[in-house]
Coordinates of C-alpha atoms in Angstrom, one line a residue:
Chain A
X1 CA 136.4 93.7 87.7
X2 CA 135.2 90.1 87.1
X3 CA 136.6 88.2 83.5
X4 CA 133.4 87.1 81.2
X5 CA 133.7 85.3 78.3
X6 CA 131.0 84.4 75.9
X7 CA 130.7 83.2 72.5
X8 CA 129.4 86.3 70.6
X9 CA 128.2 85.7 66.2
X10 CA 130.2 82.5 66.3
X11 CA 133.5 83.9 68.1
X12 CA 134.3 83.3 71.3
X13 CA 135.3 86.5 73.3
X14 CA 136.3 87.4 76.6
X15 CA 136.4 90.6 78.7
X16 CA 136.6 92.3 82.1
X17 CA 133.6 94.1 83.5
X18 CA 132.1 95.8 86.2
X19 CA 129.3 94.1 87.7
X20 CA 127.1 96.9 86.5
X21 CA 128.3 96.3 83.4
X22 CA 125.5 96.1 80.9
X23 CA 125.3 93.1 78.1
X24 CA 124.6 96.2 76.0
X25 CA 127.8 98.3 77.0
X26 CA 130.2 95.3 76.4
X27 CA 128.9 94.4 73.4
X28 CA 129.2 98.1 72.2
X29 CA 132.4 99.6 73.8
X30 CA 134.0 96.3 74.5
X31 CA 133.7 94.1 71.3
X32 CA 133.3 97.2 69.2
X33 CA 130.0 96.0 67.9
X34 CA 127.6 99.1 67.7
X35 CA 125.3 97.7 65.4
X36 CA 123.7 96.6 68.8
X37 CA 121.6 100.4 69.1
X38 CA 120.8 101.9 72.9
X39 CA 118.0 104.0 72.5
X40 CA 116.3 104.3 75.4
X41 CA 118.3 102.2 77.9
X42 CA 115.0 101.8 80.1
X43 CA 114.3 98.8 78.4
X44 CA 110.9 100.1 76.0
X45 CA 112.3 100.6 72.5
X46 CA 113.7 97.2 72.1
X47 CA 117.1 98.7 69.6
X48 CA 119.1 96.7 71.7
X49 CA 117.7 93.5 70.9
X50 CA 120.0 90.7 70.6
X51 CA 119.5 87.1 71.3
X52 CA 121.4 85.4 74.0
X53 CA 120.9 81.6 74.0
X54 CA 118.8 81.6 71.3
X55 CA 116.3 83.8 72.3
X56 CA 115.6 87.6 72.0
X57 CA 116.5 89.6 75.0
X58 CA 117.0 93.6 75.6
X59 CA 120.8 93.4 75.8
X60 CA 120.2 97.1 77.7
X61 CA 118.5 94.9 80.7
X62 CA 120.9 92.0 81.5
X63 CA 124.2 92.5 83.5
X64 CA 127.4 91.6 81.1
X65 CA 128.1 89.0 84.0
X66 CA 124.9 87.4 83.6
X67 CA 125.8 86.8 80.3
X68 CA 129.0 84.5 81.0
X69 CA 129.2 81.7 79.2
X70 CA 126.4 82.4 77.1
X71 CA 126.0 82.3 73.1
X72 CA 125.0 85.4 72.0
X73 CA 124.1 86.8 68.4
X74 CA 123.7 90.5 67.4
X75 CA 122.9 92.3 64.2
X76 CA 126.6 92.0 63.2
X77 CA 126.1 88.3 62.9
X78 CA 123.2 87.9 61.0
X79 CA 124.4 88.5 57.2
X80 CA 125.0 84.8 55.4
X81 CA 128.5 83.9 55.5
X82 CA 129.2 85.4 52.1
X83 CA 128.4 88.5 53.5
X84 CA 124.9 89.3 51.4
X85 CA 121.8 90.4 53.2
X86 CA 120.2 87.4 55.2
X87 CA 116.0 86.7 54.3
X88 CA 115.1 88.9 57.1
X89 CA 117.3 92.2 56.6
X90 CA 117.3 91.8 52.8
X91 CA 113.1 92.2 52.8
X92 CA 113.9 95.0 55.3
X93 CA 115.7 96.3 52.1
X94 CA 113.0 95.4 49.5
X95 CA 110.0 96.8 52.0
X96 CA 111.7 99.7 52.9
X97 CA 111.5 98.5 56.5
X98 CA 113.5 101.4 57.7
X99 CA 113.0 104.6 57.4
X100 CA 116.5 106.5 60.1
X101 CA 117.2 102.8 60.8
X102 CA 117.9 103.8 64.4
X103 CA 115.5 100.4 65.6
X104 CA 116.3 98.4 62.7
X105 CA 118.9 95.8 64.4
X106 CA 115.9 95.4 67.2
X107 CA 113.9 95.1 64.9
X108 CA 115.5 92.7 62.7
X109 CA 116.7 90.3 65.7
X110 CA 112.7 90.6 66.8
X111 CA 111.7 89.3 63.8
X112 CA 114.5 86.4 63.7
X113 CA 113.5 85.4 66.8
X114 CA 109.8 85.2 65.9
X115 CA 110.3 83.5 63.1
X116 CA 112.2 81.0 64.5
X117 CA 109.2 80.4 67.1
X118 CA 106.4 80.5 64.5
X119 CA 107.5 80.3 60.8
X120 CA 104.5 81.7 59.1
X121 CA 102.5 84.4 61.9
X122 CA 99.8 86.3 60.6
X123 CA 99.8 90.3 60.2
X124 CA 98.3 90.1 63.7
X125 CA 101.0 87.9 65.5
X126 CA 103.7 89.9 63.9
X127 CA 102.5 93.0 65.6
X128 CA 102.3 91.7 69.4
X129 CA 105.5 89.9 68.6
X130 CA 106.6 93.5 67.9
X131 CA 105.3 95.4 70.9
X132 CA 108.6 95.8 72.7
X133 CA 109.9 97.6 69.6
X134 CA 109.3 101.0 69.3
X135 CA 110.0 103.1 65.5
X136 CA 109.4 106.5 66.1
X137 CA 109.7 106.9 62.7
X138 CA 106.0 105.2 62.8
X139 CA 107.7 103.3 60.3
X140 CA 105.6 100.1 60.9
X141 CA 103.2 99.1 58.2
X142 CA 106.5 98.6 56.2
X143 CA 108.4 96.4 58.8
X144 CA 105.5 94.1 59.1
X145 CA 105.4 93.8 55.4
X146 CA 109.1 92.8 55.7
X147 CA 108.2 90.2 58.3
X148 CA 105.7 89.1 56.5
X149 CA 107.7 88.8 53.0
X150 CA 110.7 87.2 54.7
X151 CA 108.5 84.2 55.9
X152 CA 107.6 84.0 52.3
X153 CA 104.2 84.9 52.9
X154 CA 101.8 87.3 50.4
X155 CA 102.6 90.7 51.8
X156 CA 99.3 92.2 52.8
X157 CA 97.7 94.8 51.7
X158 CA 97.6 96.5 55.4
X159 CA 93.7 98.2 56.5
X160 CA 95.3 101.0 57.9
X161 CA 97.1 102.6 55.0
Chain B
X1 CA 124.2 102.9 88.0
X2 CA 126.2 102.4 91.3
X3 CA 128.7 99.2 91.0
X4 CA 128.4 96.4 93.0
X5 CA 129.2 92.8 92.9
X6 CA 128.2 90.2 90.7
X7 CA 127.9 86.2 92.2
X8 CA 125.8 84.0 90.6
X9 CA 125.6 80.9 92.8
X10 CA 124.3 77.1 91.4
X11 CA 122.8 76.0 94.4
X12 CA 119.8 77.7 96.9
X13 CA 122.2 76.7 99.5
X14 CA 125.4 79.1 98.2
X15 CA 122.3 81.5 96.8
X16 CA 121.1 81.6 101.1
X17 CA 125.1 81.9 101.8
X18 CA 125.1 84.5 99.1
X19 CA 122.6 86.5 100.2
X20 CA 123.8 87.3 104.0
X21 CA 126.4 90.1 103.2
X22 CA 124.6 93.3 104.2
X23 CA 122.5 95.1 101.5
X24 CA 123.1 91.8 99.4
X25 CA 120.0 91.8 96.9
X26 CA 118.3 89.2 94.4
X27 CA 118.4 89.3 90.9
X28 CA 116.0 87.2 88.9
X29 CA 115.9 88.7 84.9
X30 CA 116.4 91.9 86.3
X31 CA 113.7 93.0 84.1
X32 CA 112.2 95.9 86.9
X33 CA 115.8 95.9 89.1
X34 CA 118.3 96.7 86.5
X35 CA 116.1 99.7 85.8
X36 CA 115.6 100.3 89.2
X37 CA 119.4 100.4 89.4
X38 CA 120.0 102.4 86.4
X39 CA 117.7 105.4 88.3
X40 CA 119.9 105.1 91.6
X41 CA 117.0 104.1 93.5
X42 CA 118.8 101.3 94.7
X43 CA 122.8 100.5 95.6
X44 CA 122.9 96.8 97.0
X45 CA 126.6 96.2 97.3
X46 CA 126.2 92.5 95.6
X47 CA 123.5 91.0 93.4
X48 CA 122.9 87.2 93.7
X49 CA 122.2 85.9 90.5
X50 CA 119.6 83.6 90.7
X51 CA 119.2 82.5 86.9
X52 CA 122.2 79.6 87.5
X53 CA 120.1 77.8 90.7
X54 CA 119.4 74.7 88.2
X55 CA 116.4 73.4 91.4
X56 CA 114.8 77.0 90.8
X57 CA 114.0 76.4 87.3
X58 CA 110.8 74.1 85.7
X59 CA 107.6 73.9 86.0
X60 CA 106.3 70.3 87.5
X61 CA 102.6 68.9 87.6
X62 CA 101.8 67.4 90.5
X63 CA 98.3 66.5 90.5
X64 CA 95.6 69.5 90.5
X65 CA 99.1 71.5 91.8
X66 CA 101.2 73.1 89.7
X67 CA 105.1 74.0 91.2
X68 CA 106.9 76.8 89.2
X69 CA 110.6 76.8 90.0
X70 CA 111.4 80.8 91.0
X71 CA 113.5 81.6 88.1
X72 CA 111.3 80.1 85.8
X73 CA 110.5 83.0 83.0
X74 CA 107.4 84.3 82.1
X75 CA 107.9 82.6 78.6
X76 CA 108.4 79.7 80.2
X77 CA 105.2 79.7 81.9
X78 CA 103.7 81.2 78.9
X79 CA 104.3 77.9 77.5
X80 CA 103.4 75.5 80.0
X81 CA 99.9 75.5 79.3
X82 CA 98.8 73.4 82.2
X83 CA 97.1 75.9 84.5
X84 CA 95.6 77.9 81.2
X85 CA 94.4 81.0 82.9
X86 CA 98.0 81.5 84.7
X87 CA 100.0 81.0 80.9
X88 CA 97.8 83.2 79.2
X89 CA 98.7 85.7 82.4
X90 CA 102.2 84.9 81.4
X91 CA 102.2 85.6 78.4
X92 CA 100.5 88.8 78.1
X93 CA 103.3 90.2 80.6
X94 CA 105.8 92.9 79.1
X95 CA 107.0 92.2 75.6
X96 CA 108.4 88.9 74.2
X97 CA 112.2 90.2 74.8
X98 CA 111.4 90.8 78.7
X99 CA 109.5 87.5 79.1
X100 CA 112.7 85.8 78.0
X101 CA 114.3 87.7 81.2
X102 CA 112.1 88.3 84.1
X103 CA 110.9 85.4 86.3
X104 CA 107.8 84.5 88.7
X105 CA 109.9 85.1 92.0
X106 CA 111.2 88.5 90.6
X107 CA 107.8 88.9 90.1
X108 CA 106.6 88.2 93.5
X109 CA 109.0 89.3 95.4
X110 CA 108.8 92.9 94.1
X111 CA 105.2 92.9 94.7
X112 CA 104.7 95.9 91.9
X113 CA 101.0 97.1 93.0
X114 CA 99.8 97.0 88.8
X115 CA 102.2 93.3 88.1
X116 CA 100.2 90.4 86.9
X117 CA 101.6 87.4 89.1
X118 CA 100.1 88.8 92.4
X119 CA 96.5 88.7 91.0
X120 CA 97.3 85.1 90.0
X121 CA 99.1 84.0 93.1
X122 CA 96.3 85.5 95.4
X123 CA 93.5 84.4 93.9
X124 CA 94.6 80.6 93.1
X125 CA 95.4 80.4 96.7
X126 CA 99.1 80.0 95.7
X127 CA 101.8 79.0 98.2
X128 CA 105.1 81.0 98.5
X129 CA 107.7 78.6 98.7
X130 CA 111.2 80.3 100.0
X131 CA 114.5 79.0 101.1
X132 CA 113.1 78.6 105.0
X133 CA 109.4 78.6 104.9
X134 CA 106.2 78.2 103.0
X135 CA 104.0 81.1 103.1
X136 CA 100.1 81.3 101.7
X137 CA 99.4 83.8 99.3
X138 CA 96.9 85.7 101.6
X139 CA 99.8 86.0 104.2
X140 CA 102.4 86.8 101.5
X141 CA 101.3 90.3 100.0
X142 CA 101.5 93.1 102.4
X143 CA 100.6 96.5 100.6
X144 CA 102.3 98.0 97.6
X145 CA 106.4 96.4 96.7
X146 CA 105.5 95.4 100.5
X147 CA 105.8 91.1 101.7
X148 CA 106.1 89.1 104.1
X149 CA 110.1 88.1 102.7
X150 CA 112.6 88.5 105.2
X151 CA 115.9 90.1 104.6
X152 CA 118.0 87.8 102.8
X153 CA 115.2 85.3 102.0
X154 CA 114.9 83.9 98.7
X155 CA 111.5 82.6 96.7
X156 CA 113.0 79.4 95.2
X157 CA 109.3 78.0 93.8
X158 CA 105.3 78.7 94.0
X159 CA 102.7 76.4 94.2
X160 CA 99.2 76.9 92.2
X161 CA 96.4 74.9 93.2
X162 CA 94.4 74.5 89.8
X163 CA 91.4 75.7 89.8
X164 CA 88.3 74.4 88.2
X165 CA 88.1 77.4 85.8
X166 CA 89.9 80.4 86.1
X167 CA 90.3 83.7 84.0
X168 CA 92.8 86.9 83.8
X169 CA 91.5 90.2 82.4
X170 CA 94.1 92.8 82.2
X171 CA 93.1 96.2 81.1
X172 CA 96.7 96.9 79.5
X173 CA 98.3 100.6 80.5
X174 CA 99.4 100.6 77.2
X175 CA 102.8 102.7 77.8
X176 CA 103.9 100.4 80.6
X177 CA 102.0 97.1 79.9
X178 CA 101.6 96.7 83.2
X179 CA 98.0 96.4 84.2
X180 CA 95.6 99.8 84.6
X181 CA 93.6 96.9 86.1
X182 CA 93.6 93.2 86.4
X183 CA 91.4 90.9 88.0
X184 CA 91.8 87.0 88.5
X185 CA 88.9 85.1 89.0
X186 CA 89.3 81.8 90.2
X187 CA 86.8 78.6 91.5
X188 CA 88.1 76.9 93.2
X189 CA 86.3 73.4 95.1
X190 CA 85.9 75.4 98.2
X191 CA 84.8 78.9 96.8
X192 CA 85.6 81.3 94.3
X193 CA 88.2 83.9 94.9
X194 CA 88.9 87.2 93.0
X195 CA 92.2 89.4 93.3
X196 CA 92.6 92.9 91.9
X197 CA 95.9 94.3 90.4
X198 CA 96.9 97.5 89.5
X199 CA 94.1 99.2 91.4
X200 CA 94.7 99.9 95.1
X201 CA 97.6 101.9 96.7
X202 CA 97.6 99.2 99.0
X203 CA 98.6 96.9 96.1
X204 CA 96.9 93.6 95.0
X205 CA 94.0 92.3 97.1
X206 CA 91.1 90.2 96.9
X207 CA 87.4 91.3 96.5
X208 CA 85.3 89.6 99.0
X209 CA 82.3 91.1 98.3
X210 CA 82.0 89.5 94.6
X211 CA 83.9 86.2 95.7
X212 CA 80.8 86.0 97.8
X213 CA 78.2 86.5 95.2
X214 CA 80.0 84.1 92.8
X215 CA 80.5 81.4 95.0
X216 CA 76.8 81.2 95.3
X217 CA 76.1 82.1 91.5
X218 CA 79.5 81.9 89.3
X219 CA 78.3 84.5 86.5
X220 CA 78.8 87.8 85.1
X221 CA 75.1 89.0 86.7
X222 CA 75.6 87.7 89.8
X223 CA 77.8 90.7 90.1
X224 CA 74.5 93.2 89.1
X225 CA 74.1 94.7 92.7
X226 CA 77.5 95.1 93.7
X227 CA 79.9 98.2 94.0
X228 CA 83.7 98.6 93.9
X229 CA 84.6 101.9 96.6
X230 CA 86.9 104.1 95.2
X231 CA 88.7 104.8 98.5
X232 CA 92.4 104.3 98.9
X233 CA 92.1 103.3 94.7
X234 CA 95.1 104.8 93.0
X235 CA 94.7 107.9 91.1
X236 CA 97.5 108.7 88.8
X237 CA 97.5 110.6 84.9
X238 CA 96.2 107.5 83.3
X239 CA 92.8 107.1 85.4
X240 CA 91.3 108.4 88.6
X241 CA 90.4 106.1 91.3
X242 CA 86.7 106.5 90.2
X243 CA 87.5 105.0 87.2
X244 CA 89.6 102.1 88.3
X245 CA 86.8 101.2 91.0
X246 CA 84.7 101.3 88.1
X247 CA 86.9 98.8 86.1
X248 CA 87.2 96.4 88.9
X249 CA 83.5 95.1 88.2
X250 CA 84.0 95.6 84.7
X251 CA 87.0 93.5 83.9
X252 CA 85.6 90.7 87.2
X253 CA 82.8 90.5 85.2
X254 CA 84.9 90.1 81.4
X255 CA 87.0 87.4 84.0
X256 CA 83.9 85.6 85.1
X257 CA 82.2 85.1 81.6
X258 CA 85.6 84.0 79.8
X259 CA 86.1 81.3 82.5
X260 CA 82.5 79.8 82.6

């Protein structure tokens, strides 16, 4: 067992892992956090996004010790401090961007990082940025019109519906 | 996943230390060996980190030659912008979560017969820098998750000439996102040079015939005459080796017009 500690939504905590120990698994089972999904744990659906230094990483893919010393933000942290629905998850809300909400904290980190990256991307870039999350709800039309809206952007009317 | 052991060293010289405990292994972002690991196809007793080595990270312009540190990330080269044809490589790799992760070296090193970076690194004429040597690209690749690494050795950076145009088409296996096909094109002062990804069971490797046609006459018809064999091409449930063959001198052709 090796001691990690990390700064995780602000707080900094510490644990000990195995060296398999996946950044998704501590964040889950240690730090009681299961807002953090696993869906497929081979790295495609993209549930257990969560941003580790800033940027947007499948927690499911990176070793707990990697993460050592890192900053790292899940879903659980994204809420403004009073505790309402930040931009993002609130035009999740508005857009019905969920439908079972299994990929929805993916999702949601996704878009946070992308709109950190590029404040105002177009139908188009909101799709690629998305291609590592997977809704098998087919639930996308709607999540992109959440992206869209929560960049403060005209929510398209989109081809395919 | 088996356990193992977890060091992440800061220096190549504690990563070379690192690495001599038998069936020691690498890590770069971990973005093909964690699930690798997760399978059981693998149970090194100790990964070595390599995302802490602070001299295996960067990209630096030197001249027409670009040097990627090893554990520079596929975002970061996405980025770069100063070989064009190698960032827009980059940043068609994976999804934007496992660009964050995986790096060149991992990469590399893996030699994944359908990855992106061995097209790149073959057909710039790259150089394989490791820990003890430097080793040229046509040397390097040695048939499918096959190279000329030694146990124990490390890829600490990799050197790009930068060619006078150069272009990556990657016909996208849309479940994977790893290439069904990829072809580099790239001319270079001395001659063009073309490598093919995702289409041989012998992994990447370069198409001589059409390098020698566009040397002499660097455009999509110069290609007219030519034929791809679809012996020893991979066959699988998402194409047969006829069709890859055929997609060789499709997407080399798609290469050559984008980059003239």
């Amino acid at each position: 067992m090796t001691k990690v500690t990390m700064t995780v939504n602000g707080k900094a905590v510490s644990g000990d892992v195995e060296g398999r120990t996946l950044l998704s698994s501590f964040l889950r089972e240690d730090q009681g956090l299961t807002g953090t999904h696993i869906g497929c744990d081979t790295s495609q659906c993209g549930a257990c996004v969560v941003h580790v230094d800033g940027q947007a990483v499948k927690s499911c893919t990176m070793l707990a010790a990697e993460a050592d010393g890192a900053t790292v933000d899940t879903i659980e942290g994204q809420a403004n401090a009073d505790g309402s629905l930040n931009v993002i998850q609130q035009a999740f809300q508005d857009h019905h961007g969920l439908q079972c909400g299994f990929c929805t904290p993916g999702m949601v980190m996704s878009a946070a990082a992308l709109l950190k990256e590029n404040p105002k991307p177009s139908e188009a870039e909101v799709r690629e940025y998305l291609e590592g999350n997977i809704c098998r709800c087919t639930g996308y039309h709607n999540i992109v019109k959440a992206i869209m809206a929560a960049s403060g952007q005209d929510v398209p009317a989109l081809a395919a519906e | 996943m088996y356990d193992f052991d977890v060091e992440k060293p800061g220096t190549i010289a504690e990563a070379a230390t690192a690495m001599g405990v038998e069936d020691a292994q690498a890590l770069g972002g971990g973005q093909t060996l964690i699930p690798t690991l997760k399978q059981r196809l693998a149970s090194p007793s100790k990964l070595v980190s390599l995302s802490s080595v602070a001299e295996m990270q960067g990209i630096t312009k030197e001249g027409d030659t670009l040097r990627i540190g090893g554990a520079t990330t596929h975002a970061a080269v996405a980025a770069d912008g100063s070989y064009p044809a190698l960032s827009a490589l980059a940043s068609n790799i994976g999804d934007p979560a496992v660009r964050n992760r995986g790096t060149i070296a991992g990469s590399l090193a893996n030699n994944d017969p359908a990855a992106c970076y061995p097209a790149a690194a073959l057909a710039s004429g790259a150089t394989i820098i490791t820990n003890t040597r430097e080793i040229a690209a046509d040397d390097y690749f040695q048939g499918m998750f096959d190279t000329a690494l030694d146990e124990g050795e490390i890829i600490t950076a990799v050197k790009f000439p930068i060619p006078q145009a150069a272009n990556y088409q990657k016909f996208v296996q849309p479940a994977s996102r790893f290439a069904l096909v990829g072809v580099f094109v790239a001319k270079l002062a001395d001659g063009v040079r073309v490598a093919v990804t995702g289409a041989s069971n012998e992994g990447v490797f370069r198409w001589t015939e059409a390098e020698g046609a566009l040397s002499t006459d660097f455009s999509a018809s110069a290609l007219d005459g030519l034929s791809v064999s679809p012996d020893n091409m991979i066959t699988d449930l998402h194409g047969s080796a006829t069709y890859r063959a055929h997609l060789v001198k499709v997407m080399t052709g798609r290469a050559v017009t984008a980059a003239s």
